Amino acid sequence: MTLPATNQRIDGKRLWDSLMAMAEIGATPKGGVRRLTLTEVDRQGRDRFRAWCEALGLAVRVDAVGNMFARREGRDPTRPPVLMGSHLDSQPSGGKFDGALGVIGGLEVMRTLGDLGIVTEAPIELVNWTDEEGSRFGHSLLGSGAWAGVYPHDKVFALRDGEGVSVAEALDAIGYRGPHPAAPFLADAYFELHIEQGPILEHEEKLIGVVTGAQAQVWFDAVITGRDSHAGTTPPYARRDALVAAARVIDLVDRLMRDRGEDGRGTVGQLQVIPNSRNVIPGEVRFSVEFRHPASAEVERLADEFPALAQAAIAGTGCTLDLTELFRFGLQPFDPGCVDLVRQAARRLGYPAREIVSGAGHDAVYVSRLIPTAMIFTPCKDGLSHNEEESIRPEEAAAGCQVLFEAVLARANRER
Ligand code: HGY
Ligand code: MN
Ligand code: MN
């Protein structure tokens, strides 16, 4: 399909102003945001998003896990909708643009369609997915995963955060357990605009990333159990120090990553020491482990080999290790037809672009298992993300949003 030439432009200033208005919700002192999923702050962001959508006359519906869908009718109601969106939840000390760019960018597309009086053939729906980040309940892409049937709903509702609050309780507390089933429905395509969260586009002075897929990953929960005991009176032979054992596993994760060169990714991001008292030898340590790689086979190998290697690493510490694999997925390719719409739009707009595989996971990964999907990347300063100093330029946001507008419009008006 070839994109029609248009001179219809999104409003970059309105886009930027709305990004800044959303960033006020959960704003942190260093200029980032803390909008942890299903918290009161997330509710405020959701409410603001809903109000903006309803001001455009979009019909907003919420599903059982809090995913929000804002629908703009098309000329032909029998056609499946074209979806676009991302997530408004953030990391505990996240940036203004991770996720928000895709949701607010989609809102700008809806606003521009209204300004221009365009009625597309197919309906269009803008999505805010619940809990993309996974930092509160331990499973990333939770909302899109529930919608796509990857995570069973009873398991989703039962997940608990560090304070023991379940997803179900958190949804009810903010009033976002919606009446609609969190289940797949027929849709024609899904487009997600997102910052790259890495250094490639900036380094190569590209404005647009034509995302062909997302890399493989596997996540674990680890619990090491030793024995609390007195720091001053317990000699080496009697110690069962869970933190020393954890340190050996953490070093193993780093070595397994570096053994795979510059494509290797291995991270322990979350760690809890119990009882966490300076003069008590820790009896328990809980931590996260994740590996990623562009090659599915490497992640499969890591997922299969890591447990035994980790058990060997703690030998002689007197501790035990319980490892639980939370989820894994292989390299997820996106739909060539949708990817080509992104490629053509960037080319026609004269934006310097390059093809790229996403290092980060995105809702598009699970959505693409069910419907044709593509992503659009924009650069971020120093490739920094999941950091309060995450930063992009207004013209980069506008370019990404313009590509989203063109791709969604072309798809929604395509010949059936
Ligand atoms: O972890 C990820 O890849 C995503 O940024 N939540
Ligand atoms: Mn994101
Ligand atoms: Mn993120």
CSV table of C-alpha atoms and ligand atoms in Angstrom, one decimal:
chain,number,residue,atom,x,y,z
A,1,MET,CA,0.0,0.0,0.0
A,2,THR,CA,1.3,3.5,-0.8
A,3,LEU,CA,0.7,6.4,1.5
A,4,PRO,CA,-1.3,9.3,-0.1
A,5,ALA,CA,0.6,12.6,0.0
A,6,THR,CA,-0.9,15.0,2.5
A,7,ASN,CA,0.0,18.3,4.0
A,8,GLN,CA,-2.1,17.6,7.1
A,9,ARG,CA,0.1,18.3,10.2
A,10,ILE,CA,-0.3,17.5,13.9
A,11,ASP,CA,0.1,20.4,16.3
A,12,GLY,CA,3.5,20.0,17.8
A,13,LYS,CA,3.0,22.7,20.5
A,14,ARG,CA,-0.3,21.2,21.6
A,15,LEU,CA,1.4,17.8,21.8
A,16,TRP,CA,4.2,19.2,23.9
A,17,ASP,CA,1.9,21.1,26.2
A,18,SER,CA,-0.1,18.0,26.9
A,19,LEU,CA,3.0,16.0,27.5
A,20,MET,CA,4.1,18.6,30.1
A,21,ALA,CA,0.6,18.7,31.6
A,22,MET,CA,0.6,14.9,32.0
A,23,ALA,CA,4.2,15.1,33.5
A,24,GLU,CA,2.8,17.3,36.3
A,25,ILE,CA,1.1,14.2,37.6
A,26,GLY,CA,3.6,12.4,39.8
A,27,ALA,CA,6.3,15.0,39.0
A,28,THR,CA,9.6,14.3,40.9
A,29,PRO,CA,12.2,16.8,42.1
A,30,LYS,CA,14.7,15.9,39.4
A,31,GLY,CA,12.2,16.4,36.6
A,32,GLY,CA,11.0,12.9,36.2
A,33,VAL,CA,7.7,11.2,37.2
A,34,ARG,CA,6.6,8.6,39.7
A,35,ARG,CA,3.3,7.3,38.5
A,36,LEU,CA,3.4,3.7,39.7
A,37,THR,CA,0.6,1.6,38.3
A,38,LEU,CA,-2.8,1.5,40.0
A,39,THR,CA,-1.8,4.1,42.6
A,40,GLU,CA,-3.7,7.3,43.4
A,41,VAL,CA,-1.2,9.2,41.2
A,42,ASP,CA,-1.9,6.7,38.3
A,43,ARG,CA,-5.6,7.4,38.9
A,44,GLN,CA,-5.0,11.1,38.5
A,45,GLY,CA,-3.2,10.5,35.2
A,46,ARG,CA,-6.0,8.1,34.0
A,47,ASP,CA,-8.6,10.7,34.9
A,48,ARG,CA,-6.9,13.5,33.1
A,49,PHE,CA,-6.5,11.2,30.0
A,50,ARG,CA,-10.1,10.2,30.1
A,51,ALA,CA,-11.2,13.9,30.4
A,52,TRP,CA,-9.1,14.9,27.4
A,53,CYS,CA,-10.6,12.0,25.4
A,54,GLU,CA,-14.1,12.8,26.3
A,55,ALA,CA,-13.6,16.5,25.5
A,56,LEU,CA,-13.0,15.2,21.9
A,57,GLY,CA,-16.2,13.2,22.0
A,58,LEU,CA,-14.3,9.9,22.1
A,59,ALA,CA,-16.2,7.0,23.9
A,60,VAL,CA,-14.0,5.7,26.7
A,61,ARG,CA,-14.3,2.2,28.0
A,62,VAL,CA,-12.3,0.4,30.7
A,63,ASP,CA,-11.7,-3.3,30.9
A,64,ALA,CA,-11.4,-5.7,33.9
A,65,VAL,CA,-7.7,-5.0,34.4
A,66,GLY,CA,-8.0,-1.2,33.8
A,67,ASN,CA,-6.9,-1.0,30.2
A,68,MET,CA,-8.5,2.1,28.7
A,69,PHE,CA,-9.8,2.4,25.1
A,70,ALA,CA,-11.0,5.7,23.7
A,71,ARG,CA,-12.9,5.1,20.5
A,72,ARG,CA,-13.4,7.5,17.5
A,73,GLU,CA,-16.1,6.2,15.1
A,74,GLY,CA,-15.3,5.7,11.4
A,75,ARG,CA,-17.6,5.9,8.4
A,76,ASP,CA,-17.9,2.1,8.3
A,77,PRO,CA,-18.8,0.7,11.8
A,78,THR,CA,-18.4,-2.9,10.5
A,79,ARG,CA,-14.7,-2.4,10.0
A,80,PRO,CA,-12.4,-3.5,12.9
A,81,PRO,CA,-10.7,-0.5,14.6
A,82,VAL,CA,-7.1,0.6,14.1
A,83,LEU,CA,-5.5,0.8,17.5
A,84,MET,CA,-2.7,3.1,18.7
A,85,GLY,CA,-1.5,3.7,22.2
A,86,SER,CA,1.0,2.9,25.0
A,87,HIS,CA,1.1,3.3,28.8
A,88,LEU,CA,0.8,6.1,31.4
A,89,ASP,CA,2.3,4.2,34.3
A,90,SER,CA,6.0,4.8,35.0
A,91,GLN,CA,9.0,3.5,36.8
A,92,PRO,CA,9.4,4.6,40.5
A,93,SER,CA,11.9,7.2,39.3
A,94,GLY,CA,11.0,7.4,35.6
A,95,GLY,CA,11.0,9.9,32.9
A,96,LYS,CA,8.3,12.2,31.4
A,97,PHE,CA,8.2,10.4,28.0
A,98,ASP,CA,8.4,6.6,28.5
A,99,GLY,CA,4.9,5.5,27.6
A,100,ALA,CA,3.3,8.9,27.8
A,101,LEU,CA,4.6,9.9,24.3
A,102,GLY,CA,2.6,7.1,22.8
A,103,VAL,CA,-0.6,7.8,24.6
A,104,ILE,CA,-0.4,11.6,24.3
A,105,GLY,CA,0.9,11.3,20.7
A,106,GLY,CA,-2.2,9.2,20.0
A,107,LEU,CA,-4.4,11.9,21.6
A,108,GLU,CA,-2.8,14.5,19.3
A,109,VAL,CA,-3.6,12.3,16.3
A,110,MET,CA,-7.3,12.2,17.5
A,111,ARG,CA,-7.3,16.0,18.0
A,112,THR,CA,-5.8,16.6,14.6
A,113,LEU,CA,-8.4,14.4,12.9
A,114,GLY,CA,-11.0,16.4,14.7
A,115,ASP,CA,-9.4,19.8,13.6
A,116,LEU,CA,-9.3,18.7,10.0
A,117,GLY,CA,-12.8,17.2,10.0
A,118,ILE,CA,-11.5,13.9,8.8
A,119,VAL,CA,-13.7,10.8,9.1
A,120,THR,CA,-11.7,7.7,8.5
A,121,GLU,CA,-13.3,4.6,7.0
A,122,ALA,CA,-12.4,2.4,10.0
A,123,PRO,CA,-12.9,3.4,13.6
A,124,ILE,CA,-9.7,4.3,15.6
A,125,GLU,CA,-9.1,3.5,19.3
A,126,LEU,CA,-6.5,5.0,21.5
A,127,VAL,CA,-5.3,2.7,24.3
A,128,ASN,CA,-3.7,3.3,27.7
A,129,TRP,CA,-2.4,-0.2,28.8
A,130,THR,CA,-2.3,-1.0,32.5
A,131,ASP,CA,1.0,-1.7,34.2
A,132,GLU,CA,3.4,-1.8,31.3
A,133,GLU,CA,6.4,-1.3,33.6
A,134,GLY,CA,6.0,-4.3,35.9
A,135,SER,CA,8.0,-2.6,38.7
A,136,ARG,CA,5.1,-2.7,41.3
A,137,PHE,CA,3.7,-6.2,40.7
A,138,GLY,CA,6.7,-7.9,39.1
A,139,HIS,CA,5.2,-8.7,35.6
A,140,SER,CA,5.8,-6.2,32.9
A,141,LEU,CA,3.3,-5.7,30.0
A,142,LEU,CA,0.6,-6.9,32.6
A,143,GLY,CA,-2.4,-5.1,31.1
A,144,SER,CA,-1.6,-6.0,27.5
A,145,GLY,CA,-0.6,-9.5,28.6
A,146,ALA,CA,-4.0,-10.0,30.3
A,147,TRP,CA,-5.8,-8.6,27.2
A,148,ALA,CA,-3.8,-10.9,24.9
A,149,GLY,CA,-4.4,-14.0,27.0
A,150,VAL,CA,-0.8,-14.3,27.9
A,151,TYR,CA,-1.4,-14.0,31.7
A,152,PRO,CA,-4.5,-15.8,33.2
A,153,HIS,CA,-6.8,-13.2,34.8
A,154,ASP,CA,-6.9,-15.0,38.2
A,155,LYS,CA,-3.1,-14.9,38.3
A,156,VAL,CA,-3.1,-11.2,37.4
A,157,PHE,CA,-5.6,-10.2,40.1
A,158,ALA,CA,-3.7,-12.2,42.7
A,159,LEU,CA,-0.3,-10.6,42.1
A,160,ARG,CA,0.8,-8.6,45.1
A,161,ASP,CA,3.2,-5.7,45.5
A,162,GLY,CA,5.9,-5.3,48.3
A,163,GLU,CA,3.2,-4.2,50.8
A,164,GLY,CA,1.0,-7.2,50.0
A,165,VAL,CA,-1.6,-5.2,48.0
A,166,SER,CA,-3.1,-7.3,45.2
A,167,VAL,CA,-3.8,-6.1,41.7
A,168,ALA,CA,-7.5,-6.6,42.3
A,169,GLU,CA,-7.4,-4.5,45.5
A,170,ALA,CA,-5.4,-1.8,43.7
A,171,LEU,CA,-7.8,-1.6,40.8
A,172,ASP,CA,-10.8,-1.3,43.1
A,173,ALA,CA,-9.0,1.3,45.2
A,174,ILE,CA,-8.7,3.6,42.2
A,175,GLY,CA,-12.0,2.6,40.6
A,176,TYR,CA,-10.5,1.3,37.4
A,177,ARG,CA,-11.6,-2.3,37.4
A,178,GLY,CA,-13.8,-1.8,34.4
A,179,PRO,CA,-17.0,-3.7,33.2
A,180,HIS,CA,-15.5,-4.7,29.9
A,181,PRO,CA,-13.8,-8.1,29.5
A,182,ALA,CA,-10.0,-7.8,29.3
A,183,ALA,CA,-10.0,-10.0,26.2
A,184,PRO,CA,-8.9,-9.7,22.6
A,185,PHE,CA,-11.3,-8.2,20.2
A,186,LEU,CA,-11.0,-8.0,16.4
A,187,ALA,CA,-8.8,-5.1,15.5
A,188,ASP,CA,-7.1,-4.2,12.2
A,189,ALA,CA,-3.7,-3.1,13.4
A,190,TYR,CA,-1.9,-1.5,16.4
A,191,PHE,CA,0.7,1.3,16.2
A,192,GLU,CA,2.8,2.3,19.2
A,193,LEU,CA,4.9,5.5,19.3
A,194,HIS,CA,7.7,5.3,21.9
A,195,ILE,CA,11.1,6.8,22.8
A,196,GLU,CA,13.9,4.4,21.9
A,197,GLN,CA,15.2,4.3,25.4
A,198,GLY,CA,18.7,3.6,24.0
A,199,PRO,CA,21.5,5.6,22.2
A,200,ILE,CA,21.3,4.4,18.6
A,201,LEU,CA,19.0,7.0,17.0
A,202,GLU,CA,20.7,9.9,18.7
A,203,HIS,CA,24.2,8.5,17.9
A,204,GLU,CA,23.3,8.1,14.2
A,205,GLU,CA,21.4,11.4,14.1
A,206,LYS,CA,18.2,9.7,13.0
A,207,LEU,CA,14.8,11.2,13.8
A,208,ILE,CA,12.7,8.0,13.4
A,209,GLY,CA,13.2,4.4,14.3
A,210,VAL,CA,11.3,2.0,12.1
A,211,VAL,CA,10.9,-0.8,14.6
A,212,THR,CA,10.9,-4.3,13.1
A,213,GLY,CA,10.5,-6.2,16.3
A,214,ALA,CA,11.5,-6.5,20.0
A,215,GLN,CA,14.2,-8.6,21.6
A,216,ALA,CA,13.7,-11.7,23.7
A,217,GLN,CA,13.7,-11.7,27.5
A,218,VAL,CA,13.2,-13.8,30.5
A,219,TRP,CA,12.5,-12.6,34.1
A,220,PHE,CA,13.0,-14.5,37.4
A,221,ASP,CA,12.2,-13.9,41.1
A,222,ALA,CA,15.0,-15.2,43.4
A,223,VAL,CA,14.8,-15.8,47.2
A,224,ILE,CA,17.9,-16.8,49.1
A,225,THR,CA,17.5,-18.2,52.6
A,226,GLY,CA,20.3,-18.3,55.2
A,227,ARG,CA,20.0,-17.5,58.9
A,228,ASP,CA,19.8,-14.3,60.8
A,229,SER,CA,22.5,-14.1,63.3
A,230,HIS,CA,24.6,-11.6,65.3
A,231,ALA,CA,27.3,-9.8,63.3
A,232,GLY,CA,29.6,-9.6,66.2
A,233,THR,CA,29.5,-13.1,67.7
A,234,THR,CA,29.0,-15.4,64.6
A,235,PRO,CA,32.3,-16.8,63.3
A,236,PRO,CA,32.8,-17.5,59.6
A,237,TYR,CA,32.2,-21.3,59.9
A,238,ALA,CA,28.7,-20.7,61.5
A,239,ARG,CA,27.5,-18.0,59.0
A,240,ARG,CA,24.7,-18.6,56.5
A,241,ASP,CA,24.8,-15.1,55.0
A,242,ALA,CA,22.1,-14.7,52.4
A,243,LEU,CA,23.5,-11.4,51.1
A,244,VAL,CA,26.9,-13.0,50.4
A,245,ALA,CA,25.2,-15.8,48.5
A,246,ALA,CA,23.1,-13.2,46.6
A,247,ALA,CA,26.2,-11.3,45.7
A,248,ARG,CA,27.7,-14.4,44.1
A,249,VAL,CA,24.5,-14.9,42.0
A,250,ILE,CA,24.5,-11.2,41.0
A,251,ASP,CA,28.1,-11.5,39.9
A,252,LEU,CA,27.1,-14.6,37.9
A,253,VAL,CA,24.3,-12.6,36.1
A,254,ASP,CA,26.8,-9.9,35.2
A,255,ARG,CA,29.3,-12.5,33.9
A,256,LEU,CA,26.6,-14.3,31.8
A,257,MET,CA,25.7,-11.0,30.2
A,258,ARG,CA,29.3,-10.0,29.4
A,259,ASP,CA,30.0,-13.5,28.0
A,260,ARG,CA,27.5,-12.5,25.2
A,261,GLY,CA,29.3,-9.3,24.2
A,262,GLU,CA,27.6,-6.0,23.5
A,263,ASP,CA,24.2,-7.7,22.7
A,264,GLY,CA,24.1,-9.2,26.2
A,265,ARG,CA,21.8,-7.9,28.8
A,266,GLY,CA,21.6,-9.2,32.4
A,267,THR,CA,20.3,-7.2,35.3
A,268,VAL,CA,19.4,-7.4,39.0
A,269,GLY,CA,17.3,-4.3,39.6
A,270,GLN,CA,15.4,-5.0,42.7
A,271,LEU,CA,16.8,-6.3,46.0
A,272,GLN,CA,15.4,-6.7,49.5
A,273,VAL,CA,17.6,-7.6,52.5
A,274,ILE,CA,15.8,-9.1,55.5
A,275,PRO,CA,15.9,-8.0,58.3
A,276,ASN,CA,18.1,-5.2,56.8
A,277,SER,CA,19.7,-4.3,60.1
A,278,ARG,CA,23.3,-3.3,60.1
A,279,ASN,CA,24.4,-5.7,62.9
A,280,VAL,CA,22.5,-8.7,61.8
A,281,ILE,CA,23.8,-11.2,59.2
A,282,PRO,CA,20.9,-11.3,56.6
A,283,GLY,CA,18.9,-14.4,56.8
A,284,GLU,CA,16.9,-13.7,53.6
A,285,VAL,CA,17.4,-11.8,50.4
A,286,ARG,CA,14.8,-11.4,47.7
A,287,PHE,CA,15.8,-10.1,44.2
A,288,SER,CA,14.9,-9.8,40.6
A,289,VAL,CA,16.9,-11.3,37.7
A,290,GLU,CA,16.3,-10.6,34.0
A,291,PHE,CA,18.2,-11.5,30.8
A,292,ARG,CA,17.6,-10.1,27.3
A,293,HIS,CA,19.1,-10.8,23.9
A,294,PRO,CA,18.2,-10.2,20.2
A,295,ALA,CA,18.5,-13.9,19.6
A,296,SER,CA,15.7,-16.0,21.1
A,297,ALA,CA,18.1,-19.0,21.3
A,298,GLU,CA,20.4,-17.1,23.6
A,299,VAL,CA,17.5,-16.3,26.0
A,300,GLU,CA,16.3,-19.9,25.9
A,301,ARG,CA,19.8,-21.0,26.7
A,302,LEU,CA,20.1,-18.6,29.6
A,303,ALA,CA,16.6,-19.5,30.9
A,304,ASP,CA,17.6,-23.1,30.9
A,305,GLU,CA,21.1,-22.9,32.2
A,306,PHE,CA,20.9,-20.1,34.7
A,307,PRO,CA,19.1,-22.0,37.5
A,308,ALA,CA,21.8,-24.7,37.8
A,309,LEU,CA,24.6,-22.2,37.5
A,310,ALA,CA,23.0,-20.1,40.3
A,311,GLN,CA,22.7,-23.1,42.6
A,312,ALA,CA,26.4,-23.8,42.0
A,313,ALA,CA,27.3,-20.2,42.7
A,314,ILE,CA,25.9,-20.4,46.3
A,315,ALA,CA,27.6,-23.7,47.1
A,316,GLY,CA,29.4,-23.5,50.5
A,317,THR,CA,27.4,-20.6,51.8
A,318,GLY,CA,25.0,-22.7,53.8
A,319,CYS,CA,22.1,-20.9,52.0
A,320,THR,CA,19.3,-22.2,49.8
A,321,LEU,CA,18.0,-20.6,46.6
A,322,ASP,CA,14.4,-20.6,45.3
A,323,LEU,CA,14.2,-19.4,41.7
A,324,THR,CA,10.9,-18.7,40.0
A,325,GLU,CA,10.7,-18.0,36.3
A,326,LEU,CA,8.0,-15.3,35.8
A,327,PHE,CA,7.8,-15.1,32.1
A,328,ARG,CA,9.8,-15.3,28.9
A,329,PHE,CA,9.2,-14.4,25.3
A,330,GLY,CA,11.3,-14.8,22.2
A,331,LEU,CA,12.2,-12.1,19.6
A,332,GLN,CA,8.9,-10.7,18.5
A,333,PRO,CA,8.8,-9.6,14.9
A,334,PHE,CA,6.3,-6.9,13.9
A,335,ASP,CA,4.0,-6.9,10.9
A,336,PRO,CA,5.8,-6.1,7.6
A,337,GLY,CA,2.8,-4.3,6.1
A,338,CYS,CA,2.5,-2.0,9.2
A,339,VAL,CA,6.2,-1.6,9.5
A,340,ASP,CA,6.3,-0.5,5.8
A,341,LEU,CA,3.6,2.2,6.5
A,342,VAL,CA,6.0,3.6,9.2
A,343,ARG,CA,8.9,3.4,6.8
A,344,GLN,CA,7.0,5.1,4.0
A,345,ALA,CA,5.7,7.9,6.2
A,346,ALA,CA,9.2,8.7,7.5
A,347,ARG,CA,10.5,8.7,4.0
A,348,ARG,CA,7.8,10.9,2.6
A,349,LEU,CA,8.1,13.3,5.4
A,350,GLY,CA,11.9,13.5,4.8
A,351,TYR,CA,12.7,12.3,8.3
A,352,PRO,CA,16.1,10.5,8.6
A,353,ALA,CA,15.2,7.0,9.7
A,354,ARG,CA,16.7,3.6,10.3
A,355,GLU,CA,15.4,0.2,11.1
A,356,ILE,CA,15.8,-1.0,14.7
A,357,VAL,CA,15.0,-3.9,17.0
A,358,SER,CA,13.7,-2.8,20.3
A,359,GLY,CA,15.9,-3.5,23.3
A,360,ALA,CA,13.0,-2.7,25.6
A,361,GLY,CA,9.8,-4.6,26.0
A,362,HIS,CA,6.5,-2.9,25.0
A,363,ASP,CA,2.8,-3.6,25.0
A,364,ALA,CA,3.2,-4.0,21.2
A,365,VAL,CA,5.0,-7.3,21.9
A,366,TYR,CA,2.0,-9.0,23.3
A,367,VAL,CA,-0.5,-7.2,21.1
A,368,SER,CA,1.4,-8.3,18.0
A,369,ARG,CA,0.7,-11.9,18.8
A,370,LEU,CA,-2.9,-11.2,17.9
A,371,ILE,CA,-3.0,-8.3,15.4
A,372,PRO,CA,-0.7,-6.7,12.9
A,373,THR,CA,1.5,-4.3,14.8
A,374,ALA,CA,4.3,-1.8,14.3
A,375,MET,CA,6.2,0.7,16.5
A,376,ILE,CA,7.7,4.1,15.8
A,377,PHE,CA,10.8,5.2,17.8
A,378,THR,CA,12.1,8.7,18.5
A,379,PRO,CA,15.5,9.5,20.0
A,380,CYS,CA,16.2,10.3,23.6
A,381,LYS,CA,19.1,12.3,25.0
A,382,ASP,CA,22.1,10.2,25.8
A,383,GLY,CA,19.9,7.2,25.2
A,384,LEU,CA,18.8,7.6,28.8
A,385,SER,CA,15.5,6.2,30.1
A,386,HIS,CA,14.1,4.7,33.3
A,387,ASN,CA,15.8,7.8,34.7
A,388,GLU,CA,14.3,11.1,35.9
A,389,GLU,CA,16.6,12.9,33.5
A,390,GLU,CA,15.0,11.2,30.5
A,391,SER,CA,14.7,14.0,27.9
A,392,ILE,CA,13.6,14.5,24.3
A,393,ARG,CA,13.2,17.5,22.0
A,394,PRO,CA,9.8,18.9,21.0
A,395,GLU,CA,10.6,18.5,17.4
A,396,GLU,CA,11.4,14.8,17.9
A,397,ALA,CA,8.1,14.3,19.6
A,398,ALA,CA,6.3,16.1,16.8
A,399,ALA,CA,8.1,14.0,14.1
A,400,GLY,CA,7.2,10.8,15.8
A,401,CYS,CA,3.6,11.9,16.2
A,402,GLN,CA,3.4,12.9,12.5
A,403,VAL,CA,4.6,9.5,11.4
A,404,LEU,CA,2.0,7.9,13.7
A,405,PHE,CA,-0.7,10.1,12.2
A,406,GLU,CA,0.2,9.2,8.7
A,407,ALA,CA,0.5,5.4,9.4
A,408,VAL,CA,-2.8,5.2,11.3
A,409,LEU,CA,-4.7,7.3,8.7
A,410,ALA,CA,-3.4,5.2,5.8
A,411,ARG,CA,-4.3,2.0,7.6
A,412,ALA,CA,-7.7,3.2,8.6
A,413,ASN,CA,-8.5,4.3,5.1
A,414,ARG,CA,-7.0,1.3,3.2
A,415,GLU,CA,-9.0,-0.6,0.7
A,416,ARG,CA,-10.6,-3.6,2.4
B,1,HGY,O1,11.4,-3.2,30.8
B,1,HGY,C1,11.1,-2.8,29.7
B,1,HGY,O2,11.7,-3.2,28.7
B,1,HGY,C2,10.1,-1.7,29.5
B,1,HGY,O3,10.7,-0.5,29.5
B,1,HGY,N1,9.1,-1.7,30.7
B,2,MN,MN,7.6,2.1,28.0
B,3,MN,MN,9.7,1.6,30.7
